[in-house]
């Protein structure tokens, strides 16, 4: 139906040459919201019209028409030129004639040619066309020309092909979603969902590549054209009011709760992750989720299906990185600054393999705000002084021999922030005069056929007897092949440095190349900063065999699969506090162990509802959250009663 131009409803237009669309809004003030409508320019035609002065018609390939009128012939020609150029860039075939319903809009009211666009935006309505509202453009044709000229010719050609592909992919998605939910050919058909997800992921990856090309050419104009600001689902987490006996009253030290060793027993849980369950039945859920994601999207607030969860909290996963506390304590046994740095690198490179439960990539529970995890290790004293060249003949059987001649290593972790999700953990051995304070912000994002998790933050190792502090960072983790059998790899460069001694180390976790290459490779180099002398090199696999070569010519090989594991000591669930990880998540964990995903999802939902209620109550009472064990200091979080503070306090008393 053709609408008379004098009865038209006018809108605020935006010509977006990047996505190849002519969009419109109710008014200029409403352009920050979602467009009220748009006209795709792929296959469109732009022609002049003699229906009224300075009118032209944009006919889309789907049969929809926009009749637009400019203030004068110059403005008309400017708009037509830019629309035709944009149409050519986004079309893979000649413009198609179309017919169907039409809409008539006026670009500008009748004004003298000398009037500027800025002065044309808020004019009163008068004359026979009093119900025609002014419409201006968000991106002027002149600005569009300047943006076009900034792109190198070949990058522009790539961008044109990308825009064509994006339009075709959008049509594909719309065709799939228009199918019925039931029948022989359904929009929920697994093959169609796979096609939908993979096509979106492929375009996202190509868009990221295009962005890299633009950056390398010195023409970075923001995110790839296929990427947009997308609303994400919130993934609230909480602590649950479980109706169980309260834990025994705990001891305090300088106002900080300390778990008594007498309450702890050796951990007997074995939560090795074997597979993803009935993958075929759950594949459509994953595919549907992937089809809604955009490249680079933050997954922090995206609700993930319960069946991909590990049976442990992220806080406990951090504790499992301490599965070789004997190597950790051996750092302080180094007789020279060089040896202490080398031992720290040896410990660091062997710490990650036990943090993963099995080869399948699964996601640990997101800790709720205020959630805590406590444990400790008893380390026989005779295992803390290994020689550099010693080869330990024992395999990775659990170490025994706990007794009075043992060091106690204490660990506490707490979720100190919910948005952003930040965890703090502290590990201490008072007898050896050493401790580690760490805060980590986990930032996860969608990367096409994989998910990346950046561990933003740092840790500080403090050696009391030497007055040394070692500052270190963390690698990123990636879940690969998320459509088939997902697996984990680490990637990125890590730095370890000690300002007092002048020694530093660079550790690189290598991701597997697209073609060839080995999995889980890691390499490291330790050097003395002032002289630049390399004192140690290492290479191998972080979950396999590592070879260390020292400046003296000595070598040592460590097989992480044969290192003895010292099981942690932990309080039974019945004795744990209400917000401790295992007690908090016990019902979810039990349901997952039984393979009852629906029940696990329901228990998880209860936790989420409790968290929302607690957040609302704090907001109503204007009571900000205050962590129990950690204080905010600058950009980081520090344990309230760390070893270095007690050491300095005792020195002051003396």
XYZ file of C-alpha atoms in Angstrom:
654
model
C 0.000 0.000 0.000
C 1.297 3.421 -1.033
C 0.908 6.070 1.634
C 0.208 9.652 0.574
C 3.224 11.847 1.254
C 1.102 14.430 3.050
C -0.094 11.794 5.518
C 3.279 10.176 6.188
C 4.775 9.419 9.584
C 8.363 10.684 9.546
C 11.289 9.151 11.294
C 14.934 9.860 12.173
C 17.161 7.990 9.684
C 20.609 6.441 10.057
C 22.598 5.343 7.026
C 25.046 2.731 8.302
C 27.447 1.804 5.470
C 29.257 -0.729 7.657
C 26.287 -3.078 7.971
C 24.573 -2.019 4.762
C 21.301 -0.865 6.282
C 19.093 2.199 6.260
C 17.669 2.334 9.777
C 15.062 4.619 11.273
C 14.044 5.729 14.744
C 11.079 7.608 16.157
C 13.233 10.675 16.776
C 16.827 11.750 17.115
C 16.568 11.353 20.873
C 15.566 7.719 20.427
C 18.550 6.694 18.318
C 20.284 5.197 21.366
C 17.545 2.557 21.453
C 16.854 -0.283 19.078
C 15.852 0.894 15.564
C 12.118 0.888 14.901
C 12.779 -0.495 11.450
C 15.427 -0.953 8.806
C 15.821 -1.535 5.108
C 18.605 -3.894 3.947
C 20.584 -2.432 1.060
C 21.808 -5.764 -0.306
C 20.263 -5.995 -3.777
C 18.415 -2.703 -3.307
C 17.886 0.004 -5.934
C 17.919 3.768 -5.442
C 16.024 5.845 -8.033
C 14.739 9.382 -8.367
C 10.995 10.053 -8.342
C 8.980 12.886 -9.901
C 6.026 12.278 -7.605
C 7.009 15.344 -5.573
C 10.081 17.579 -5.789
C 13.382 16.137 -4.502
C 11.956 12.677 -3.815
C 13.787 9.381 -4.386
C 12.813 5.760 -3.776
C 14.839 3.004 -2.105
C 13.530 -0.416 -3.156
C 14.831 -3.406 -1.214
C 15.215 -6.906 -2.601
C 12.457 -8.138 -0.287
C 9.874 -5.842 -1.911
C 9.805 -3.107 0.696
C 9.999 0.551 -0.401
C 11.032 3.787 1.274
C 9.988 7.049 -0.385
C 12.296 9.782 0.874
C 12.345 13.514 0.145
C 15.264 15.916 0.544
C 15.215 19.663 1.110
C 16.693 20.416 -2.297
C 18.274 18.831 -5.363
C 21.780 18.968 -3.879
C 20.784 17.058 -0.748
C 18.788 14.618 -2.851
C 21.768 13.832 -5.057
C 24.083 13.511 -2.052
C 21.815 10.948 -0.400
C 21.240 9.013 -3.619
C 24.964 8.852 -4.341
C 25.826 7.498 -0.896
C 22.947 5.011 -0.874
C 23.875 3.730 -4.342
C 27.530 3.366 -3.339
C 26.552 1.497 -0.177
C 24.200 -0.721 -2.167
C 26.930 -1.645 -4.644
C 29.337 -2.551 -1.860
C 26.828 -4.827 -0.191
C 25.314 -6.510 -3.223
C 26.505 -9.692 -4.835
C 24.148 -9.310 -7.776
C 22.440 -6.536 -9.717
C 19.634 -4.706 -8.002
C 16.291 -6.458 -8.257
C 13.011 -4.721 -9.029
C 10.524 -5.035 -6.243
C 6.957 -4.293 -5.409
C 4.829 -4.422 -2.304
C 3.949 -2.166 0.535
C 5.607 1.266 0.596
C 6.312 3.875 3.179
C 6.721 7.590 2.526
C 9.034 9.706 4.630
C 10.435 13.192 4.293
C 14.129 13.582 4.866
C 13.866 17.316 5.465
C 11.034 19.863 5.441
C 10.966 22.680 2.900
C 13.784 24.988 3.924
C 16.032 27.427 2.143
C 19.105 25.657 0.742
C 21.360 27.666 3.017
C 19.933 26.111 6.178
C 22.350 23.813 7.963
C 21.396 20.288 9.105
C 21.861 21.346 12.708
C 19.284 24.092 12.317
C 16.845 21.728 10.614
C 16.322 19.261 13.424
C 13.777 20.972 15.637
C 11.577 23.127 13.449
C 7.884 23.861 14.007
C 5.387 22.281 11.647
C 3.336 24.542 9.428
C 1.607 24.608 6.081
C -0.346 21.780 4.504
C 2.250 19.204 5.600
C 2.059 20.008 9.306
C 2.255 16.374 10.361
C 5.581 15.768 8.571
C 8.347 15.599 11.199
C 11.943 16.494 10.472
C 14.287 13.558 9.861
C 18.049 13.988 9.837
C 20.848 11.485 9.358
C 23.120 10.131 12.061
C 26.059 9.634 9.701
C 26.246 12.360 7.106
C 27.071 11.351 3.529
C 30.232 13.437 3.781
C 31.293 11.543 6.907
C 30.541 8.271 5.157
C 32.777 9.347 2.258
C 35.608 10.182 4.640
C 35.277 6.821 6.416
C 35.285 5.018 3.062
C 38.438 6.791 1.931
C 40.268 5.787 5.108
C 40.183 2.104 4.241
C 42.922 0.726 2.036
C 41.492 -0.589 -1.201
C 42.122 -4.273 -0.511
C 40.789 -4.136 3.022
C 37.702 -2.439 1.638
C 37.253 -5.314 -0.814
C 37.485 -7.813 2.053
C 34.974 -5.783 4.013
C 32.575 -5.808 1.084
C 32.737 -9.603 0.839
C 32.266 -9.869 4.606
C 29.189 -7.664 4.479
C 27.716 -9.795 1.713
C 28.344 -12.954 3.710
C 26.792 -11.410 6.814
C 23.647 -10.570 4.905
C 23.402 -14.092 3.539
C 24.019 -15.589 6.979
C 21.290 -13.404 8.455
C 18.883 -14.643 5.775
C 19.906 -18.218 6.585
C 19.202 -17.735 10.283
C 15.833 -16.119 9.578
C 14.882 -19.008 7.291
C 15.782 -21.576 9.961
C 13.941 -19.710 12.718
C 10.836 -19.391 10.545
C 10.447 -23.178 10.431
C 7.914 -24.817 12.759
C 9.074 -26.283 16.057
C 7.634 -29.684 15.152
C 7.462 -31.808 12.067
C 9.838 -33.549 9.697
C 11.833 -30.328 9.226
C 11.966 -28.323 12.434
C 13.837 -25.208 13.507
C 15.186 -27.372 16.361
C 16.671 -29.946 14.014
C 20.203 -30.677 15.244
C 21.783 -30.352 11.809
C 20.135 -26.975 11.269
C 21.178 -25.792 14.735
C 24.718 -26.900 13.941
C 24.611 -24.987 10.655
C 23.263 -21.930 12.442
C 25.911 -22.031 15.176
C 28.878 -22.768 12.931
C 27.935 -20.131 10.369
C 27.656 -17.504 13.103
C 30.945 -18.584 14.670
C 32.716 -18.598 11.294
C 31.577 -15.068 10.508
C 32.599 -13.966 13.998
C 36.088 -15.373 13.557
C 36.409 -13.799 10.111
C 35.253 -10.498 11.559
C 37.958 -10.692 14.203
C 40.535 -11.410 11.490
C 39.313 -8.381 9.564
C 39.663 -6.278 12.677
C 43.267 -7.443 13.071
C 43.947 -6.543 9.446
C 42.536 -3.078 9.984
C 44.634 -2.594 13.093
C 47.806 -3.693 11.328
C 47.003 -1.267 8.513
C 46.571 1.541 11.002
C 42.843 1.865 10.397
C 41.147 0.434 13.445
C 37.553 1.616 13.460
C 36.218 -0.300 16.430
C 34.679 -3.761 16.590
C 34.167 -6.003 13.569
C 31.038 -5.272 11.614
C 29.547 -8.581 12.677
C 29.892 -7.770 16.368
C 27.361 -5.804 18.366
C 26.497 -4.943 21.925
C 24.310 -7.857 22.921
C 22.192 -8.240 26.032
C 23.406 -11.228 28.010
C 21.563 -13.455 30.469
C 22.492 -12.894 34.048
C 24.069 -15.751 35.919
C 23.453 -14.880 39.539
C 25.031 -16.955 42.223
C 24.310 -17.077 45.888
C 24.844 -18.722 49.221
C 22.024 -20.978 50.315
C 20.367 -21.135 53.724
C 20.821 -24.845 54.175
C 18.968 -26.342 57.104
C 21.805 -28.359 58.604
C 23.716 -28.416 61.883
C 26.023 -25.475 62.413
C 29.742 -25.964 62.284
C 31.707 -26.014 65.476
C 32.890 -22.684 66.744
C 36.173 -21.853 65.060
C 39.288 -20.250 66.485
C 40.349 -16.704 65.669
C 43.786 -15.178 65.283
C 43.981 -11.379 65.340
C 40.286 -11.262 64.483
C 40.569 -13.683 61.545
C 38.959 -17.112 61.691
C 41.426 -20.008 61.663
C 40.357 -23.614 61.176
C 41.671 -25.987 63.810
C 43.784 -28.876 62.402
C 42.014 -31.269 64.788
C 38.757 -30.777 62.871
C 40.233 -31.721 59.509
C 40.473 -35.161 57.970
C 42.183 -36.390 54.800
C 40.101 -35.614 51.735
C 38.519 -38.754 50.302
C 36.567 -37.199 47.411
C 37.591 -38.162 43.895
C 35.718 -35.930 41.494
C 37.514 -36.936 38.319
C 35.496 -35.758 35.337
C 35.002 -38.507 32.773
C 32.692 -37.223 30.037
C 29.810 -34.901 29.212
C 27.104 -37.511 29.778
C 24.716 -38.289 26.940
C 26.260 -35.787 24.552
C 23.855 -36.466 21.667
C 20.810 -35.633 23.791
C 22.404 -32.421 25.023
C 24.032 -31.243 21.795
C 20.995 -29.204 20.714
C 21.170 -27.242 23.980
C 24.802 -26.330 23.326
C 24.106 -25.485 19.683
C 21.181 -23.272 20.582
C 23.316 -21.467 23.167
C 26.178 -20.940 20.715
C 23.847 -19.564 18.081
C 22.927 -16.727 20.462
C 26.527 -15.716 21.235
C 28.716 -13.144 19.541
C 32.484 -13.177 19.173
C 34.133 -11.643 22.221
C 30.920 -11.719 24.273
C 31.536 -11.729 28.022
C 30.151 -15.016 29.357
C 30.160 -13.962 33.012
C 26.391 -13.395 33.019
C 25.439 -16.086 30.532
C 23.589 -18.997 32.112
C 25.323 -22.184 31.013
C 23.646 -25.616 31.071
C 24.182 -27.546 34.297
C 25.522 -30.690 32.626
C 28.794 -28.938 31.675
C 29.636 -28.151 35.310
C 32.437 -29.772 37.273
C 31.623 -31.192 40.669
C 33.623 -28.586 42.579
C 33.801 -24.848 43.115
C 36.361 -22.605 41.439
C 37.744 -21.857 44.914
C 38.529 -25.543 45.425
C 40.139 -25.699 41.992
C 42.585 -23.013 43.123
C 43.400 -25.142 46.156
C 44.134 -28.136 43.919
C 46.972 -26.188 42.302
C 48.761 -26.792 45.626
C 48.761 -30.579 45.159
C 52.590 -30.567 45.415
C 53.144 -28.495 48.575
C 56.551 -30.119 49.061
C 57.808 -28.362 45.916
C 56.243 -25.142 47.164
C 58.035 -25.350 50.512
C 61.315 -26.241 48.802
C 61.471 -22.720 47.376
C 62.521 -21.362 50.757
C 65.215 -24.044 51.001
C 67.195 -22.510 48.134
C 70.590 -21.308 49.370
C 70.947 -18.464 46.818
C 68.566 -15.990 45.147
C 69.155 -17.793 41.847
C 68.219 -21.165 43.274
C 65.113 -19.793 44.975
C 63.885 -18.282 41.715
C 64.597 -21.511 39.823
C 62.738 -23.558 42.430
C 59.786 -21.218 42.214
C 59.681 -21.724 38.429
C 59.872 -25.503 38.912
C 56.952 -25.394 41.327
C 54.925 -23.041 39.120
C 55.282 -25.150 35.975
C 54.236 -28.349 37.768
C 51.249 -26.828 39.588
C 48.670 -26.759 36.785
C 48.249 -30.422 35.844
C 46.508 -31.414 39.074
C 44.226 -28.402 38.887
C 42.415 -30.094 36.000
C 40.155 -33.046 36.797
C 40.459 -35.191 33.690
C 41.001 -34.166 30.068
C 37.409 -33.071 29.412
C 36.805 -29.318 29.622
C 34.165 -28.549 32.199
C 33.327 -25.449 34.163
C 33.660 -25.350 37.969
C 30.862 -23.780 39.975
C 30.906 -19.995 39.988
C 31.634 -19.113 43.634
C 28.900 -17.075 45.284
C 29.667 -13.809 46.992
C 31.049 -14.624 50.426
C 31.715 -18.281 49.643
C 34.878 -19.649 51.287
C 37.051 -22.724 51.043
C 39.454 -23.957 53.735
C 41.967 -26.797 53.677
C 45.528 -27.646 54.651
C 48.353 -30.056 53.844
C 50.719 -31.954 56.109
C 54.146 -32.138 54.433
C 56.853 -34.454 55.828
C 59.931 -32.400 56.627
C 62.316 -34.781 54.852
C 60.647 -33.974 51.539
C 61.384 -30.259 51.635
C 65.118 -30.434 50.864
C 65.490 -32.214 47.506
C 68.765 -31.783 45.642
C 68.605 -30.045 42.302
C 69.617 -33.165 40.386
C 67.626 -35.597 42.502
C 65.227 -37.803 40.568
C 62.334 -38.871 42.770
C 61.639 -42.559 42.128
C 58.157 -42.416 43.627
C 55.146 -42.275 41.370
C 52.078 -40.144 41.744
C 50.652 -42.297 44.497
C 49.348 -40.392 47.471
C 52.091 -39.524 49.899
C 51.886 -40.804 53.438
C 53.960 -40.387 56.537
C 51.997 -37.559 58.145
C 53.154 -37.091 61.701
C 54.774 -34.748 64.170
C 57.757 -34.135 61.854
C 55.607 -32.362 59.304
C 55.008 -28.831 58.143
C 51.449 -27.559 57.965
C 50.433 -25.542 54.914
C 47.180 -23.637 55.437
C 44.892 -22.419 52.611
C 41.856 -20.120 52.612
C 39.953 -18.744 49.606
C 37.016 -16.345 49.432
C 34.844 -14.879 46.690
C 35.352 -11.191 47.440
C 33.399 -9.677 44.534
C 30.454 -10.750 42.375
C 30.554 -8.143 39.568
C 33.295 -8.439 38.484
C 33.870 -12.001 39.737
C 37.033 -11.815 41.844
C 38.458 -14.537 44.082
C 41.142 -14.080 46.691
C 43.186 -16.886 48.195
C 45.976 -17.065 50.724
C 48.361 -19.928 51.457
C 50.798 -19.971 54.380
C 53.379 -22.117 56.104
C 54.381 -20.284 59.257
C 57.108 -22.820 60.109
C 58.894 -22.144 56.817
C 58.181 -18.412 56.960
C 56.485 -18.219 53.553
C 53.075 -17.292 52.198
C 51.257 -16.491 48.951
C 48.553 -13.853 48.539
C 46.586 -13.898 45.278
C 43.567 -12.277 43.673
C 42.134 -13.431 40.338
C 39.400 -11.943 38.181
C 38.136 -14.559 35.730
C 36.998 -12.997 32.438
C 35.454 -15.495 30.044
C 34.521 -14.759 26.445
C 33.159 -16.567 23.420
C 35.732 -17.117 20.650
C 33.805 -18.980 17.970
C 34.456 -22.681 18.415
C 36.149 -22.193 21.782
C 35.772 -20.301 25.056
C 38.633 -18.285 26.514
C 39.107 -17.482 30.198
C 41.588 -14.774 31.147
C 42.850 -14.891 34.726
C 43.410 -11.215 35.466
C 45.298 -10.440 38.638
C 48.532 -11.367 40.330
C 50.038 -13.319 43.170
C 52.813 -12.416 45.593
C 55.060 -15.019 47.235
C 56.675 -13.724 50.423
C 59.774 -15.361 51.943
C 60.140 -14.025 55.485
C 63.684 -15.183 56.211
C 65.051 -13.607 53.020
C 62.806 -10.542 52.867
C 61.949 -11.378 49.251
C 58.702 -10.924 47.346
C 58.037 -12.712 44.055
C 55.262 -11.192 41.939
C 53.700 -13.480 39.333
C 50.801 -13.577 36.872
C 48.666 -16.341 35.335
C 48.032 -17.877 31.902
C 44.702 -17.920 30.108
C 42.673 -21.120 29.726
C 40.786 -22.224 26.615
C 38.042 -24.777 26.147
C 38.476 -26.051 22.587
C 36.160 -28.080 20.316
C 33.088 -27.149 22.294
C 30.770 -28.718 19.703
C 32.319 -32.179 19.993
C 34.425 -33.323 22.953
C 35.792 -30.161 24.585
C 39.349 -30.155 25.902
C 41.456 -27.632 27.809
C 44.681 -25.912 26.925
C 46.590 -23.055 28.529
C 48.029 -20.114 26.658
C 49.804 -16.826 27.174
C 52.938 -15.382 28.718
C 53.508 -15.307 32.458
C 56.036 -13.190 34.330
C 57.707 -13.918 37.663
C 59.932 -11.254 39.192
C 61.752 -10.446 42.419
C 62.726 -6.782 42.705
C 65.121 -7.345 45.623
C 67.291 -10.006 43.951
C 66.967 -8.804 40.368
C 65.983 -12.238 39.062
C 63.011 -12.749 36.774
C 61.425 -15.464 34.669
C 59.221 -15.576 31.603
C 56.990 -18.615 31.235
C 55.137 -19.128 27.943
C 52.205 -21.508 27.593
C 51.972 -22.306 23.878
C 48.588 -22.926 22.272
C 48.432 -25.576 19.579
C 48.845 -24.222 16.027
C 45.980 -24.776 13.594
C 48.095 -27.263 11.633
C 50.565 -29.596 13.303
C 52.311 -28.809 16.552
C 52.071 -30.408 19.983
C 49.520 -29.929 22.727
C 50.148 -28.340 26.128
C 53.654 -27.048 25.378
C 55.317 -24.715 27.835
C 58.740 -23.067 27.914
C 60.531 -20.849 30.405
C 63.666 -18.791 30.837
C 65.168 -17.511 34.098
C 67.666 -14.678 33.994
C 69.538 -12.162 36.097
C 68.212 -8.778 35.009
C 71.282 -6.598 35.535
C 73.627 -8.845 33.565
C 71.051 -10.421 31.252
C 72.539 -13.851 32.005
C 70.174 -16.771 31.473
C 70.587 -19.159 34.408
C 67.930 -21.737 33.532
C 65.820 -22.845 30.592
C 62.891 -25.238 30.621
C 60.575 -26.816 28.086
C 58.056 -29.625 27.818
C 54.354 -30.140 28.560
C 52.693 -28.643 31.623
C 50.701 -31.874 32.104
C 53.514 -34.205 31.033
C 57.317 -34.197 31.075
C 59.382 -31.074 31.768
C 63.110 -30.707 31.178
C 65.169 -28.092 33.043
C 68.652 -27.066 31.863
C 70.770 -25.021 34.259
C 73.682 -22.663 33.612
C 76.056 -25.195 35.210
C 75.191 -27.704 32.486
C 73.112 -29.846 34.814
C 69.722 -31.070 33.664
C 66.667 -32.384 35.435
C 63.559 -34.063 34.088
C 60.256 -33.881 35.967
C 57.340 -36.075 34.932
C 54.256 -34.410 36.397
C 52.318 -37.665 36.110
C 54.787 -39.360 38.460
C 55.008 -36.656 41.097
C 53.568 -37.798 44.436
C 50.329 -36.056 45.315
C 49.715 -34.985 48.891
C 46.006 -35.041 49.602
C 44.567 -32.009 51.303
C 43.030 -32.069 54.766
C 39.513 -30.668 55.006
C 36.670 -30.524 57.510
C 33.753 -32.910 56.901
C 30.733 -31.227 55.328
C 28.724 -31.486 58.551
C 31.361 -29.458 60.384
C 31.753 -26.825 57.686
C 30.307 -23.342 57.879
C 27.187 -22.444 55.937
C 29.097 -20.581 53.210
C 31.939 -23.089 52.737
C 32.122 -24.481 49.222
C 31.398 -28.162 49.740
C 28.520 -27.588 52.113
C 27.102 -24.827 49.917
C 27.150 -26.917 46.720
C 26.628 -30.362 48.262
C 23.163 -30.971 46.777
C 24.221 -29.895 43.286
C 27.291 -32.123 43.537
C 25.289 -35.126 44.776
C 22.795 -34.785 41.918
C 25.581 -34.540 39.318
C 27.270 -37.643 40.748
C 23.974 -39.497 40.367
C 23.628 -38.237 36.805
C 20.421 -36.385 37.660
C 20.961 -33.154 35.727
C 17.395 -31.913 36.258
C 17.707 -32.187 40.023
C 21.121 -30.488 39.943
C 19.620 -27.662 37.908
C 16.829 -27.216 40.428
C 19.249 -27.053 43.373
C 21.331 -24.545 41.443
C 18.208 -22.474 40.777
C 17.494 -22.351 44.525
C 20.991 -21.009 45.130
C 20.441 -18.353 42.490
C 17.118 -17.281 44.012
C 18.722 -17.008 47.452
C 21.495 -14.860 45.999
C 19.010 -12.485 44.399
C 17.126 -12.198 47.690
C 20.312 -11.424 49.611
C 21.325 -8.784 47.070
C 17.929 -7.111 47.271
C 18.049 -7.102 51.064
C 21.513 -5.523 51.143
C 20.401 -2.898 48.631
C 17.253 -2.110 50.637
C 19.296 -1.710 53.835
C 22.053 0.199 52.015
C 24.603 -2.285 53.351
C 27.551 -2.898 51.007
C 29.130 -6.330 51.040
C 32.201 -6.743 53.276
C 34.462 -9.798 52.761
C 35.401 -11.877 55.768
C 39.079 -12.601 55.120
C 40.328 -10.059 52.562
C 40.609 -6.279 52.362
C 40.617 -4.172 49.210
C 43.985 -2.485 48.723
C 44.381 -0.513 45.512
C 43.410 -2.722 42.579
C 43.964 -5.931 44.538
C 42.760 -7.866 47.562
C 44.998 -8.744 50.501
C 44.469 -11.271 53.306
C 43.702 -9.474 56.549
C 46.399 -11.121 58.618
C 49.222 -12.152 56.265
C 52.501 -13.527 57.478
C 54.465 -10.406 56.548
C 52.250 -8.224 58.759
C 52.609 -10.483 61.793
C 56.370 -10.646 61.174
C 56.673 -6.862 61.045
C 54.462 -6.509 64.123
C 56.712 -8.861 66.103
C 59.782 -6.929 64.954
C 58.210 -3.687 66.156
C 57.438 -5.267 69.543
C 61.074 -6.327 69.884
